[in-house]
Amino acid sequence: MSTTLSSPNLELLQEQENADNKVFGFWIYLMTDAIIFGTFFAVFVVLLKNTTHGHTPQSLFDLSNAFIETVALLTSSLTCGFAMLTLKQGRIKQTILLLILTFILGGIFLALEIKEFLSFIEIGATPQSSGFLSGFFSLVGLHGVHLSIGMIWMIVMMLQLATKGATLAVTTRLKLFSLFWHFLDIIWICIFSVVYLMGVSL
C-alpha cells in the first residue's frame, strides 16, 4: 500500500534533508580545518626550540593570562550550549541573551589575546624574530582569526533570531555555529597544553 505525501509535508521533508546535509557538510569542513590546525601545531613544535638565542617561551608566556583566556572561552562554550538548549525550548529571548553573554566572553578572550600579542611586539618579540615566534603567532593568530569570524557569525545569528525567529534555516545555522564554537574551544585547549604548558616546561 503506497502513501502520497502532501505538498507541505514534502517541502518540510526536503527542508529537513537539506538541513541534515548542511550539518554533514559542516562536519567535513571542521575535519579539514582540524587538519590545517594540525599542520600549524606540527610547525610550532618543530620550531619551538628555534629561538635564535632571543625570546623563549619561558621568558614570554604569562600562564595566568592564558589561564584567564581559557576560563573565558570555556565558559563561553557553556553559555553557547545553554543557548542551544533554550532554542530547543523555543525561548528565543533567553537564547539571544545567552548568545550576548557568549559574545562578551569571546570578546574578553580576544582582547586578552590581542593584548598579549601587542606586549610581545612591544619588546621586540615579533613573528620575524625567530622560528619559535613565527610558529607561535601563526598558530595562535589562526585561532584568533577563527574566533573573530565566529563572533561576527554570532552577531548575524542574533539578528536573524530577533527578526526571523526560530525557523528551521535559522536553527540549522545556529547549530552549525555551535559546532564551530565548540571546535574552537577544543583547539584552544590543545594550544594551551602544547604551546603554553609545554613551552614553559621545556
Tab-separated table of N, CA, C and O in Angstrom, residues 8 11 40 44 54 62 65 71 106 113 123 126 180 196 201:
chain	number	residue	atom	x	y	z
A	8	PRO	N	2.908	20.325	1.381
A	8	PRO	CA	3.611	20.959	2.527
A	8	PRO	C	4.502	19.979	3.280
A	8	PRO	O	5.611	20.326	3.684
A	11	GLU	N	7.653	19.356	1.249
A	11	GLU	CA	8.577	20.505	1.367
A	11	GLU	C	9.302	20.478	2.704
A	11	GLU	O	10.500	20.747	2.787
A	40	PHE	N	49.695	23.432	11.556
A	40	PHE	CA	50.274	24.571	12.292
A	40	PHE	C	50.871	24.118	13.631
A	40	PHE	O	51.890	24.641	14.072
A	44	PHE	N	54.764	24.480	14.763
A	44	PHE	CA	55.145	25.118	16.030
A	44	PHE	C	56.076	24.221	16.848
A	44	PHE	O	57.097	24.691	17.373
A	54	GLY	N	67.159	34.331	21.440
A	54	GLY	CA	66.371	35.517	21.820
A	54	GLY	C	65.294	35.145	22.821
A	54	GLY	O	65.548	34.419	23.785
A	62	ASP	N	52.884	34.300	29.937
A	62	ASP	CA	52.278	34.549	31.238
A	62	ASP	C	51.120	33.555	31.381
A	62	ASP	O	50.057	33.743	30.781
A	65	ASN	N	47.629	34.792	32.385
A	65	ASN	CA	46.854	35.409	31.296
A	65	ASN	C	46.209	34.321	30.426
A	65	ASN	O	45.021	34.399	30.092
A	71	VAL	N	39.580	30.137	30.746
A	71	VAL	CA	38.327	30.157	31.527
A	71	VAL	C	37.237	30.902	30.761
A	71	VAL	O	36.087	30.446	30.676
A	106	GLY	N	33.685	35.776	24.586
A	106	GLY	CA	34.588	35.649	23.432
A	106	GLY	C	35.380	36.928	23.239
A	106	GLY	O	36.577	36.896	22.897
A	113	GLU	N	44.035	38.147	24.123
A	113	GLU	CA	44.970	37.622	23.117
A	113	GLU	C	45.673	38.766	22.376
A	113	GLU	O	46.893	38.731	22.170
A	123	ILE	N	58.184	44.504	23.019
A	123	ILE	CA	59.556	44.208	23.488
A	123	ILE	C	60.403	43.565	22.380
A	123	ILE	O	61.456	42.997	22.639
A	126	THR	N	58.698	39.789	17.773
A	126	THR	CA	57.808	39.817	16.618
A	126	THR	C	57.849	38.475	15.883
A	126	THR	O	58.758	37.670	16.111
A	180	PHE	N	30.941	25.033	15.487
A	180	PHE	CA	32.154	25.810	15.203
A	180	PHE	C	32.763	26.342	16.501
A	180	PHE	O	33.974	26.266	16.721
A	196	TYR	N	51.512	26.719	25.509
A	196	TYR	CA	51.838	27.394	26.766
A	196	TYR	C	52.468	26.437	27.797
A	196	TYR	O	53.577	26.670	28.266
A	201	SER	N	57.433	24.449	30.144
A	201	SER	CA	58.083	23.340	30.858
A	201	SER	C	59.383	22.884	30.207
A	201	SER	O	60.183	22.190	30.836
